[in-house]
XYZ file of N, CA and C in Angstrom:
222
model
N 0.846 -1.169 0.000
C 0.000 0.000 0.000
C 0.898 1.242 0.000
N 0.564 2.219 -0.824
C 1.315 3.470 -0.869
C 0.818 4.373 0.259
N 1.767 4.958 1.009
C 1.421 5.754 2.189
C 2.284 7.008 2.284
N 1.768 7.970 3.044
C 2.543 9.141 3.456
C 2.947 8.924 4.906
N 4.194 9.225 5.217
C 4.719 9.031 6.564
C 5.101 10.395 7.128
N 4.626 10.652 8.336
C 4.893 11.918 9.018
C 5.567 11.637 10.354
N 6.374 12.592 10.802
C 7.003 12.510 12.112
C 6.661 13.795 12.856
N 6.357 13.671 14.147
C 6.012 14.838 14.963
C 7.276 15.530 15.430
N 7.172 16.835 15.621
C 8.267 17.614 16.197
C 8.634 17.000 17.538
N 9.905 16.844 17.801
C 10.382 16.207 19.030
C 10.265 17.180 20.202
N 9.376 16.843 21.151
C 9.224 17.686 22.337
C 10.104 17.214 23.485
N 10.826 16.105 23.277
C 11.718 15.580 24.291
C 11.015 14.876 25.441
N 9.689 14.804 25.409
C 8.929 14.229 26.516
C 8.334 12.870 26.176
N 7.990 12.664 24.935
C 7.316 11.429 24.541
C 8.138 10.703 23.485
N 8.017 9.377 23.444
C 8.718 8.631 22.394
C 8.224 9.078 21.019
N 9.134 9.136 20.086
C 8.751 9.581 18.750
C 8.031 8.467 18.017
N 6.946 8.840 17.372
C 6.165 7.904 16.591
C 6.029 8.430 15.167
N 5.769 7.505 14.280
C 5.491 7.851 12.895
C 3.987 7.750 12.688
N 3.430 8.751 12.047
C 2.032 8.735 11.651
C 2.001 8.314 10.199
N 1.295 7.247 9.911
C 1.230 6.702 8.557
C -0.197 6.856 8.057
N -0.331 7.551 6.927
C -1.638 7.812 6.326
C -1.677 7.254 4.921
N -2.857 6.875 4.458
C -2.938 6.416 3.075
C -2.559 7.550 2.136
N -1.921 7.194 1.040
C -1.517 8.176 0.045
C -2.764 8.707 -0.664
N -2.794 9.989 -0.877
C -3.888 10.579 -1.636
C -4.726 11.534 -0.810
N -5.775 12.061 -1.421
C -6.572 13.108 -0.779
C -7.384 12.644 0.426
N -7.597 11.349 0.587
C -8.380 10.863 1.724
C -7.553 10.708 2.989
N -6.242 10.797 2.887
C -5.369 10.634 4.047
C -5.187 11.945 4.778
N -5.912 12.134 5.864
C -5.803 13.356 6.658
C -5.417 13.045 8.087
N -4.739 13.980 8.724
C -4.322 13.792 10.118
C -5.567 13.768 11.003
N -5.723 12.731 11.807
C -6.893 12.630 12.685
C -6.975 13.836 13.621
N -8.189 14.216 13.939
C -8.423 15.406 14.762
C -7.660 15.369 16.083
N -7.630 14.211 16.739
C -6.989 14.133 18.054
C -5.455 14.214 17.981
N -4.882 14.204 16.774
C -3.431 14.328 16.603
C -3.031 15.658 15.957
N -4.012 16.500 15.645
C -3.722 17.742 14.938
C -3.022 18.791 15.797
N -3.002 18.617 17.101
C -2.324 19.589 17.970
C -0.795 19.462 17.892
N -0.310 18.347 17.334
C 1.129 18.145 17.179
C 1.609 18.753 15.863
N 2.868 19.117 15.828
C 3.468 19.677 14.623
C 4.082 18.531 13.808
N 3.379 18.107 12.762
C 3.809 16.979 11.941
C 4.589 17.465 10.732
N 5.670 16.750 10.407
C 6.464 17.017 9.196
C 6.395 15.792 8.299
N 6.246 16.037 7.004
C 6.225 14.927 6.054
C 7.620 14.343 5.969
N 7.724 13.054 6.212
C 9.004 12.362 6.186
C 9.227 11.655 4.857
N 8.175 10.997 4.347
C 8.345 10.220 3.115
C 7.002 9.823 2.533
N 7.013 9.534 1.257
C 5.931 8.831 0.586
C 6.553 7.525 0.135
N 5.980 6.424 0.564
C 6.603 5.122 0.325
C 5.547 4.034 0.318
N 5.986 2.806 0.350
C 5.107 1.640 0.427
C 5.244 1.006 1.802
N 4.215 0.319 2.260
C 4.273 -0.278 3.599
C 5.305 -1.385 3.701
N 5.781 -1.916 2.569
C 6.839 -2.927 2.646
C 8.243 -2.321 2.521
N 8.334 -0.989 2.549
C 9.619 -0.291 2.533
C 10.394 -0.626 3.805
N 11.708 -0.589 3.732
C 12.563 -0.903 4.881
C 12.212 -0.049 6.106
N 11.819 1.190 5.889
C 11.452 2.104 6.974
C 10.284 1.563 7.791
N 9.354 0.885 7.139
C 8.115 0.465 7.780
C 7.884 -1.039 7.823
N 8.699 -1.806 7.149
C 8.392 -3.220 6.915
C 8.115 -4.016 8.190
N 8.732 -3.656 9.269
C 8.502 -4.357 10.538
C 7.037 -4.250 10.977
N 6.376 -3.163 10.584
C 5.001 -2.891 10.992
C 4.012 -2.933 9.827
N 4.440 -3.407 8.676
C 3.610 -3.363 7.469
C 2.229 -3.952 7.639
N 2.120 -5.120 8.259
C 0.820 -5.763 8.445
C -0.052 -4.943 9.382
N 0.544 -4.441 10.468
C -0.198 -3.600 11.421
C -0.676 -2.331 10.733
N 0.186 -1.698 9.954
C -0.170 -0.461 9.269
C -1.339 -0.689 8.321
N -1.260 -1.729 7.512
C -2.346 -2.032 6.578
C -3.669 -2.231 7.320
N -3.643 -2.996 8.415
C -4.865 -3.260 9.187
C -5.391 -1.979 9.836
N -4.498 -1.187 10.445
C -4.910 0.069 11.092
C -5.561 1.012 10.089
N -4.951 1.155 8.924
C -5.488 2.079 7.920
C -6.864 1.613 7.452
N -7.032 0.319 7.266
C -8.351 -0.192 6.870
C -9.394 0.072 7.958
N -9.010 -0.057 9.229
C -9.952 0.085 10.340
C -10.211 1.534 10.741
N -9.130 2.336 10.823
C -9.285 3.682 11.385
C -8.768 4.801 10.508
N -8.178 4.480 9.366
C -7.737 5.509 8.430
C -6.325 6.022 8.659
N -5.629 5.530 9.679
C -4.255 5.948 9.971
C -3.603 4.875 10.840
N -2.276 4.995 11.005
C -1.555 4.096 11.900
C -0.450 4.885 12.587
N -0.193 4.569 13.840
C 0.926 5.125 14.587
C 1.880 3.982 14.907
N 3.137 4.151 14.564
C 4.153 3.130 14.850
C 5.380 3.811 15.438
N 6.149 3.082 16.262
C 7.374 3.663 16.823
C 8.360 4.029 15.728
N 9.074 5.114 15.937
C 10.122 5.508 14.990
C 11.350 4.665 15.277
N 11.945 4.135 14.235
C 13.171 3.341 14.391
C 14.298 4.229 14.886
N 15.180 3.651 15.690
C 16.334 4.399 16.204
C 17.380 4.568 15.145
């Protein structure tokens, strides 16, 4: 699945997560996450090395809720 990947500005208080949205006009940041400052990190596929560890989870999350949050790799 083609996706847009965003990373939140690092506030130093919470673990960094990646917000993964479906590619295209239907992929919008959920209301409860809009208070964070998100930067576009990449447009890629869920089987990309950046995300492959969570690819199945991402696909399922996007189908169920329209987005996925996964830990950022170190």
